One Martini backbone bead per residue (centre of mass of N, CA, C, O) as a GRO file, in nm:
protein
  335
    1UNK     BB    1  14.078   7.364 -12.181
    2UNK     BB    2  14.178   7.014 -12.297
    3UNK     BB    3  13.997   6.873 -12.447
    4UNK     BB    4  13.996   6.612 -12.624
    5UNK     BB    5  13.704   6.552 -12.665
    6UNK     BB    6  13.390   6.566 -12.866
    7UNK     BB    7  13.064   6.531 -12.927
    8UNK     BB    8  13.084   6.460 -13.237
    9UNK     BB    9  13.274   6.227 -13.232
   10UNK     BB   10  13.131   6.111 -12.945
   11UNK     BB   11  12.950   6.026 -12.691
   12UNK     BB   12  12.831   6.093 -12.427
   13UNK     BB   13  13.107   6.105 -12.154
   14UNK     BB   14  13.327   6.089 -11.971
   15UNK     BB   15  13.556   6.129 -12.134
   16UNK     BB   16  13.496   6.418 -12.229
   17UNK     BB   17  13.676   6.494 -11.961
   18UNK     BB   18  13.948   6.456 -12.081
   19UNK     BB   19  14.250   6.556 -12.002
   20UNK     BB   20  14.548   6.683 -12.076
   21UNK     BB   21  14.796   6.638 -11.801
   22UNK     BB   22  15.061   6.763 -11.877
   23UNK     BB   23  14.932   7.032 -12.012
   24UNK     BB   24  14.747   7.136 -11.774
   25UNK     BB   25  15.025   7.147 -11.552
   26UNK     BB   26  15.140   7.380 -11.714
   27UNK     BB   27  14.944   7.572 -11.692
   28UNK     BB   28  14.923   7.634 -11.405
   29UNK     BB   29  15.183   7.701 -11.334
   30UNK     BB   30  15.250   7.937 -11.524
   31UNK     BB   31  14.978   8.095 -11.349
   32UNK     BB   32  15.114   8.089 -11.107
   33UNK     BB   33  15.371   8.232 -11.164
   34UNK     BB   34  15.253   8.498 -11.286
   35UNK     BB   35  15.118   8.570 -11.029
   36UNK     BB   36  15.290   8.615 -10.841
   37UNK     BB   37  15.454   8.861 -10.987
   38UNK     BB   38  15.160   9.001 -10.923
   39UNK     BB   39  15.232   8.991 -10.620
   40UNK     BB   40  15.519   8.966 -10.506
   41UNK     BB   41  15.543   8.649 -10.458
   42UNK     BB   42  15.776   8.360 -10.335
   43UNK     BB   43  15.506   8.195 -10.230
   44UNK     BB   44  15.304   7.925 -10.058
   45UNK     BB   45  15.011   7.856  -9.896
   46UNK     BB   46  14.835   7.554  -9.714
   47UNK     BB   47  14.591   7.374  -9.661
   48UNK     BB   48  14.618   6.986  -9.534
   49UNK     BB   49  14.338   6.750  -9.530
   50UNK     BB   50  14.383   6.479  -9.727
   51UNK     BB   51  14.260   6.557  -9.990
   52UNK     BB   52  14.224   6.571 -10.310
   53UNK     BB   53  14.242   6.911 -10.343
   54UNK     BB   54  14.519   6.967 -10.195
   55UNK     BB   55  14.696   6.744 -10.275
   56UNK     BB   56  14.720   6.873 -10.587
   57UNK     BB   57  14.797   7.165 -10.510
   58UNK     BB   58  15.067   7.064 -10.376
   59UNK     BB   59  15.189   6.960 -10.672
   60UNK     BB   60  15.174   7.222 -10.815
   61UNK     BB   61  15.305   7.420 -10.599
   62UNK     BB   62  15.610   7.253 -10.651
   63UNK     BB   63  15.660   7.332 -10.956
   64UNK     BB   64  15.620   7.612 -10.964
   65UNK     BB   65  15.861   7.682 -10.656
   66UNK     BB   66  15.885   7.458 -10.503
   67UNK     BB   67  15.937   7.313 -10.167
   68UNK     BB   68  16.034   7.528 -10.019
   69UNK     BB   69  15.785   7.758 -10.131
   70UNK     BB   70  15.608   7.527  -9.956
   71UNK     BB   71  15.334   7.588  -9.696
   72UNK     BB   72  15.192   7.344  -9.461
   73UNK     BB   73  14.889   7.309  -9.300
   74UNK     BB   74  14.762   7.168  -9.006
   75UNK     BB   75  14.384   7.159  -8.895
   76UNK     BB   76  14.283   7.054  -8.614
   77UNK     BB   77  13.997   6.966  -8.417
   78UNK     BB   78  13.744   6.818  -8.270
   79UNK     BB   79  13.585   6.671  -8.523
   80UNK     BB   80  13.841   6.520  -8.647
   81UNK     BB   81  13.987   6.316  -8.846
   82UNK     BB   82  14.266   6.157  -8.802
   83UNK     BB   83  14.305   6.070  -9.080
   84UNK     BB   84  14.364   6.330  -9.232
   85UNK     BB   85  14.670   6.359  -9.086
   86UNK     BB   86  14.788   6.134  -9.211
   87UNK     BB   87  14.689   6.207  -9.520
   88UNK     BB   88  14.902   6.470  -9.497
   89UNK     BB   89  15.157   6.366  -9.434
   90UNK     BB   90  15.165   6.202  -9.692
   91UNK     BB   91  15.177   6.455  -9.877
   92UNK     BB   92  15.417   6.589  -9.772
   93UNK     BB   93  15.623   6.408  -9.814
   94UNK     BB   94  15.637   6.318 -10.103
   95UNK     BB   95  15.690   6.643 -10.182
   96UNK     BB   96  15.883   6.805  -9.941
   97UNK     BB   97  15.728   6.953  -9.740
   98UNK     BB   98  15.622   7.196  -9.527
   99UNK     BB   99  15.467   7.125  -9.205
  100UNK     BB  100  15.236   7.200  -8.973
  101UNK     BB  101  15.046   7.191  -8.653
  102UNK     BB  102  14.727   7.379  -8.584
  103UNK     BB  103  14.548   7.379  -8.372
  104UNK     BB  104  14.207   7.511  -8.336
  105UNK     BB  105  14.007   7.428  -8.105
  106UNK     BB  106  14.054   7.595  -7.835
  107UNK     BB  107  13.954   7.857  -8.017
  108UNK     BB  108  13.702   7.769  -8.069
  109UNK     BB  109  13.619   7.756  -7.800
  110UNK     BB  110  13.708   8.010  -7.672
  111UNK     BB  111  13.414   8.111  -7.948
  112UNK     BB  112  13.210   7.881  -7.906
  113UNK     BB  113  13.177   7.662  -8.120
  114UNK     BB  114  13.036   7.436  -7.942
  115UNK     BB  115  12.821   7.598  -7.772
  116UNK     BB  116  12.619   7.690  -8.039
  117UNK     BB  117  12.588   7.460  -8.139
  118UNK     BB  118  12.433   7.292  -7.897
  119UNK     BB  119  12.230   7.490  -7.852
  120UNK     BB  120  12.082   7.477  -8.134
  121UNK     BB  121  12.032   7.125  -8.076
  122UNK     BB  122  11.880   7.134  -7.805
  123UNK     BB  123  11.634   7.246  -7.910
  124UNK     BB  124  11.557   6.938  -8.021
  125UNK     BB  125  11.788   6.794  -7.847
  126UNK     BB  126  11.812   6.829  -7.478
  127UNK     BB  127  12.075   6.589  -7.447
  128UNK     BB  128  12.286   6.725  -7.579
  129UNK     BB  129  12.621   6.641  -7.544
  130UNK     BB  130  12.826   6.461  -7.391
  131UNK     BB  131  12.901   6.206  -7.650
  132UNK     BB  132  12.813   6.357  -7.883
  133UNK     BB  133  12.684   6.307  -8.254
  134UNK     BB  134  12.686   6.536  -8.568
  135UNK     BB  135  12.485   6.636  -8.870
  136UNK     BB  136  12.424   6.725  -9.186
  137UNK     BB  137  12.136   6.698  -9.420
  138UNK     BB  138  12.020   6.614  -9.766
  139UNK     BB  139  11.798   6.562  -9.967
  140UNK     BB  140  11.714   6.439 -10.234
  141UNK     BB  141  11.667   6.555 -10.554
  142UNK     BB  142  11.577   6.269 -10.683
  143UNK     BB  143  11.287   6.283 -10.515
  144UNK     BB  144  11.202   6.549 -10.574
  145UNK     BB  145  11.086   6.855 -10.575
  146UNK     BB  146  11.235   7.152 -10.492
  147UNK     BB  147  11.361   7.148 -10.183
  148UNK     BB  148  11.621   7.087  -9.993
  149UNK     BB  149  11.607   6.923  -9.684
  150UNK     BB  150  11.738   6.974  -9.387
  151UNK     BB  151  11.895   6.724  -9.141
  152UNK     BB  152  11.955   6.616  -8.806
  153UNK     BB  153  12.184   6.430  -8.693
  154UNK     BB  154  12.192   6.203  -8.430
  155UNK     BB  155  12.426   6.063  -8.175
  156UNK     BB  156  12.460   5.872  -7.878
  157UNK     BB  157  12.665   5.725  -7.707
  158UNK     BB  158  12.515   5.430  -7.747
  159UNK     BB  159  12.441   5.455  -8.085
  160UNK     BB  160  12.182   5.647  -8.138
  161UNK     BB  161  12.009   5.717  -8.436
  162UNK     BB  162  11.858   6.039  -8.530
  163UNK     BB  163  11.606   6.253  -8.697
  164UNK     BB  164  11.586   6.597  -8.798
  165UNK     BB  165  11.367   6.869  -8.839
  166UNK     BB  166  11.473   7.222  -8.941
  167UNK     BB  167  11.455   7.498  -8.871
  168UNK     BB  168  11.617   7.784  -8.965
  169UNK     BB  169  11.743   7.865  -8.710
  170UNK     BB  170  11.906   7.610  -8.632
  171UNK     BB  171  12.047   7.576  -8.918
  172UNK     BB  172  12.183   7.859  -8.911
  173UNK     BB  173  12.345   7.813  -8.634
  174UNK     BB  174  12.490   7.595  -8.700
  175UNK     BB  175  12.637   7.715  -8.962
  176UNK     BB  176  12.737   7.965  -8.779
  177UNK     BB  177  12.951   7.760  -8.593
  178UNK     BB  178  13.090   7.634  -8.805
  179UNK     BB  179  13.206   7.853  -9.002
  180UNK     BB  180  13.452   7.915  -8.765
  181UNK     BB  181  13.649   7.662  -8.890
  182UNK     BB  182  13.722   7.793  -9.145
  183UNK     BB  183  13.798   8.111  -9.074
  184UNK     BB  184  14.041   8.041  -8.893
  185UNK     BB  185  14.181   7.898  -9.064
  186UNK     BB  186  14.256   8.138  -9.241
  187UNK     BB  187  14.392   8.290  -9.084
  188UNK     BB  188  14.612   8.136  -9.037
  189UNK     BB  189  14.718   8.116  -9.319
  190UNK     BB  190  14.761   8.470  -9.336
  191UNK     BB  191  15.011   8.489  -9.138
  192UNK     BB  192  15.194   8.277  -9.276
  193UNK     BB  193  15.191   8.451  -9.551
  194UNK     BB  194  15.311   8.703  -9.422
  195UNK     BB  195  15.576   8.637  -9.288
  196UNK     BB  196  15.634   8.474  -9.577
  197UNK     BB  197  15.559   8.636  -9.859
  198UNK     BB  198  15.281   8.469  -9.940
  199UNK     BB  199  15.039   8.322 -10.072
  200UNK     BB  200  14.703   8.195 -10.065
  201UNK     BB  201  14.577   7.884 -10.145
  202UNK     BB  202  14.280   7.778 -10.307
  203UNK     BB  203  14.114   7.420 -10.329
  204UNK     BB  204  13.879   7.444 -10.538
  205UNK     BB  205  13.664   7.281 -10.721
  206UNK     BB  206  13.446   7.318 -10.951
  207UNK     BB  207  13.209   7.254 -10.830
  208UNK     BB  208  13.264   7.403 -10.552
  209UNK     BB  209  13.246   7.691 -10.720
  210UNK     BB  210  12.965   7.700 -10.875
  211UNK     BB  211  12.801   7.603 -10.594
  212UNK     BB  212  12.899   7.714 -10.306
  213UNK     BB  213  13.116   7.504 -10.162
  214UNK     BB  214  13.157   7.746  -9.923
  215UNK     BB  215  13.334   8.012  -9.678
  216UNK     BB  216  13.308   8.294  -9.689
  217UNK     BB  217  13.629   8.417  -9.536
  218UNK     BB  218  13.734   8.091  -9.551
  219UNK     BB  219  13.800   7.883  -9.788
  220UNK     BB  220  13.703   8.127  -9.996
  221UNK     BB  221  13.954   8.233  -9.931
  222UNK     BB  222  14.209   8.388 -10.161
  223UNK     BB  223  14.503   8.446 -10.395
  224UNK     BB  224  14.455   8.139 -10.535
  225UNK     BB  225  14.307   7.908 -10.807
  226UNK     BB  226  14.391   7.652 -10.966
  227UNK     BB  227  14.121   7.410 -10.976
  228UNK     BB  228  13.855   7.591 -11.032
  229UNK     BB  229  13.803   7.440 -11.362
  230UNK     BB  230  13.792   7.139 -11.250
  231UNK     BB  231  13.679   6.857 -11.247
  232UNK     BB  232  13.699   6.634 -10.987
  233UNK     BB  233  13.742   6.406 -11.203
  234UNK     BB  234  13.999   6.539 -11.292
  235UNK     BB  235  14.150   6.577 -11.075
  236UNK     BB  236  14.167   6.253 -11.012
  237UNK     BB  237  14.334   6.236 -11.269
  238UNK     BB  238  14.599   6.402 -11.208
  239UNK     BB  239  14.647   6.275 -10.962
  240UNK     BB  240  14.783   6.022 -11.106
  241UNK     BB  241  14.993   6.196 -11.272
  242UNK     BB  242  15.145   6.326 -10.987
  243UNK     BB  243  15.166   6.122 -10.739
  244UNK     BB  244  14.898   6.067 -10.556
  245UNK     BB  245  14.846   5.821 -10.328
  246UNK     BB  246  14.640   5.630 -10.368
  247UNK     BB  247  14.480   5.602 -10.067
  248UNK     BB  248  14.405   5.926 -10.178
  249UNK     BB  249  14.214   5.838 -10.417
  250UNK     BB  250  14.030   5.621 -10.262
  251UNK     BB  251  13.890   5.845 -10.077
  252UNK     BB  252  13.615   5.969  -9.984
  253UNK     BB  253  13.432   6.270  -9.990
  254UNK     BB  254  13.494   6.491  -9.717
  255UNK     BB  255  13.426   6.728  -9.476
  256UNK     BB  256  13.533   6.758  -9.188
  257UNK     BB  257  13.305   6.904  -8.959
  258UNK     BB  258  13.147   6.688  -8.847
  259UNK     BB  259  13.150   6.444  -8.611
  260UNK     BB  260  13.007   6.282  -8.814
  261UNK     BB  261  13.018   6.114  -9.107
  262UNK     BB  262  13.077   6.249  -9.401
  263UNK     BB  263  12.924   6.301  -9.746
  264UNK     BB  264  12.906   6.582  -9.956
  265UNK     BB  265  12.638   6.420 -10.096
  266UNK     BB  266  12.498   6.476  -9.826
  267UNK     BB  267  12.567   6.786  -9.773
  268UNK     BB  268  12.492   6.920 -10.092
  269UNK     BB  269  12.495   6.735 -10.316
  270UNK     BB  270  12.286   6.500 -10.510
  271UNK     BB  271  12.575   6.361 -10.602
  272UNK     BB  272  12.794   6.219 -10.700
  273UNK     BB  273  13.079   6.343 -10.863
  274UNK     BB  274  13.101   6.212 -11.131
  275UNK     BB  275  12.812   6.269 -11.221
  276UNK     BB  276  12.790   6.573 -11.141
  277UNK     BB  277  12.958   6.620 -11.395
  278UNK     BB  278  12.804   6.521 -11.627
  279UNK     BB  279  12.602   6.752 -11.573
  280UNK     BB  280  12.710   7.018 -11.554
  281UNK     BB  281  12.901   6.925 -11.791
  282UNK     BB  282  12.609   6.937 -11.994
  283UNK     BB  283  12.491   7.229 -11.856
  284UNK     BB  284  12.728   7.428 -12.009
  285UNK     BB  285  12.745   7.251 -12.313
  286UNK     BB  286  12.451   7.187 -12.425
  287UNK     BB  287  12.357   6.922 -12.404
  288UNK     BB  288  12.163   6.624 -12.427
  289UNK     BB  289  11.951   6.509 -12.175
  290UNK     BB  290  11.983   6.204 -12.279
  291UNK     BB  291  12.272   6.188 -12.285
  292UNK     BB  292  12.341   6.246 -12.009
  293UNK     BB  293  12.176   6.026 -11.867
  294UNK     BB  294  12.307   5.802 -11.975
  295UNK     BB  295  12.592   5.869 -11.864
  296UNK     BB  296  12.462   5.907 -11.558
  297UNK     BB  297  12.239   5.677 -11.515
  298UNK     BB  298  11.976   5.814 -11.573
  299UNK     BB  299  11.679   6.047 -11.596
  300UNK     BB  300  11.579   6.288 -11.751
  301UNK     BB  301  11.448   6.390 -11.493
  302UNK     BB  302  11.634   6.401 -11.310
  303UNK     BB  303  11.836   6.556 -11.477
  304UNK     BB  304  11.629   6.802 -11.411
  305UNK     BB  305  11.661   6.821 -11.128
  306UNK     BB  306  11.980   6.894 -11.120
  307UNK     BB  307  11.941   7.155 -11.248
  308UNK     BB  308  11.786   7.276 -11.067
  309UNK     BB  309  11.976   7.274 -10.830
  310UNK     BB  310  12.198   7.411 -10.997
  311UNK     BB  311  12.051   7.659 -10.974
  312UNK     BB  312  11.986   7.739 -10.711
  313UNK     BB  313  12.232   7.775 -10.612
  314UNK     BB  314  12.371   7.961 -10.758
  315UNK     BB  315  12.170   8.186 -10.666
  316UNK     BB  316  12.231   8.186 -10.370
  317UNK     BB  317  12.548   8.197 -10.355
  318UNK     BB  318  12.633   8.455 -10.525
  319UNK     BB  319  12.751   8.620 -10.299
  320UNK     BB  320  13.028   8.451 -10.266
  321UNK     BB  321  13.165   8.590 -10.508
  322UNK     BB  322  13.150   8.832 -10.412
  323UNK     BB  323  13.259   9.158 -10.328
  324UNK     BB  324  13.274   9.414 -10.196
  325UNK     BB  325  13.003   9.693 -10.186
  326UNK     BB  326  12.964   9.964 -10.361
  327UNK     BB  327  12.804  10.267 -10.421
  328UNK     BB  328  13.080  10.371 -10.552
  329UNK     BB  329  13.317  10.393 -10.764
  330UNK     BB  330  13.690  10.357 -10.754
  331UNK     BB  331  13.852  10.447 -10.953
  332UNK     BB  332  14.171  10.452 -10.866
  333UNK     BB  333  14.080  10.172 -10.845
  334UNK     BB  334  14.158   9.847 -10.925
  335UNK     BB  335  14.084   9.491 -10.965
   0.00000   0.00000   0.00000
């Protein structure tokens, strides 16, 4: 990656993060375009959530292979918020791509997935049912020690928000219901992808790479991922030189998985994503503590929370990057 500033030159700061646009835009390119080659395939499929790391794909894989060579899903479910799919067809438009929408809704009833998951949360809440909305969130890191502790939002139809704190099982439950709606998606995916010898596009940025927010064989399965070694902030400032339309660079990070409104640093991360990318790279590439601090305006000891955090998640997801294991490699195949 093409980083203009150096810490030597000035200060730990935002800036530290700023790579040449052009340049980049042109390395991924031409990335993309080695794999396709060597993968025999000769378009891009992805799903299109109208969230900015979609949208920076779609731009990208667009100058890659041309607007006819990329395919753009819309999969919206029950829980899914309108605004997504307005969002997604505004960037299908700009960059003149096909895109279909793909309702996952039905499947998703069909195979349980609200209904396991309401089974889950009605252990908590035995009212919990028709008219009602929910989701997980997660104890600030830097509020304290230790692990971060999930708990269950509910909303009852009448507007009343309540707080429970999950058993393991519970938790595991709602989210082993939930990951169903991710895992469906990429299914539909490499449909389209077979269909049309298109290779699958997974849009993760570094943060959500490193840290493990995805789910494998869902959103985390794919045949390239471009956009996986820049920080968020890179992403959005990418945005910003690819053309992707201002009120879609304006929109916070959401999940778009569960009924009630959630934003990512909600659900996963400790921090905003700018802040988090501060921390992240000041911890990648050996800044110092107070330095770090500085820049995303903590204390020295919070930093040390979010580093701890970033260990701790790295350990558990580290699964997530694994493929299947062998007892024995089998020699004439290589990876």
């Amino acid at each position: 990656m093409n980083i203009r500033t150096t810490e030597g030159a000035r200060p730990f700061s935002a800036e530290t993060l700023t790579i040449d646009h052009a340049a980049e835009t042109d390395r991924i390119v031409a990335g993309l375009r080695e794999q396709l080659r060597a993968m025999k395939k000769r378009g891009l499929v992805l799903g299109l959530s109208g969230g900015i790391d979609s949208s920076v794909s779609v731009a990208l894989a667009v100058r890659a292979v041309g607007a006819k060579n990329v395919f753009c899903l819309f999969m919206p479910e029950n829980d899914s918020d309108p605004e997504s799919l307005r969002f997604g067809r505004m960037v299908a438009e700009t960059f003149g791509v096909e895109a279909i929408i793909e309702d996952i809704g039905p499947t998703l009833k069909a195979m349980g997935c609200y209904e396991r998951r309401d089974a889950f949360i009605r252990e908590l809440v035995a009212d919990y049912g028709d008219g009602w909305a929910s989701k997980i969130v997660i104890a600030n890191a830097l509020e304290g020690e230790g692990y971060n502790i999930s708990s269950l939002v509910v909303q009852s139809p009448d507007g009343v928000q309540s707080k429970h704190r999950m058993p393991p099982s519970v938790y595991l439950g709602i989210v082993a219901a939930t990951n169903m709606k991710q895992r469906t998606r990429k299914q539909v995916e490499y449909y389209h992808a077979d269909r049309l010898n298109f290779a699958v596009l997974g849009t993760p940025n570094r943060l959500e790479y490193d840290q493990g927010f995805f789910v494998k064989n869902g959103d985390g399965a794919a045949d390239v991922k471009p956009i996986a070694h820049l920080y968020k902030s890179q992403v959005y400032a990418l945005a910003a030189y690819l053309g992707i339309p201002e009120e879609i660079r304006r929109r916070p990070p959401t999940t778009d998985t569960y009924s009630l409104e959630q934003t990512q640093e909600e659900f996963y991360f400790s921090l905003p994503y700018d802040r988090m990318d501060l921390c992240l790279y000041g911890l990648n590439n050996g800044i110092d503590i107070d330095a770090v601090a500085h820049a995303a305006g903590l204390t020295a000891t919070q930093v040390e929370r979010v580093w701890a955090d970033i260990a701790a998640k790295r350990k558990a997801t580290r699964y997530l990057h694994l493929g299947p294991q062998l007892v024995r490699p089998v020699e004439e195949i290589k990876g």
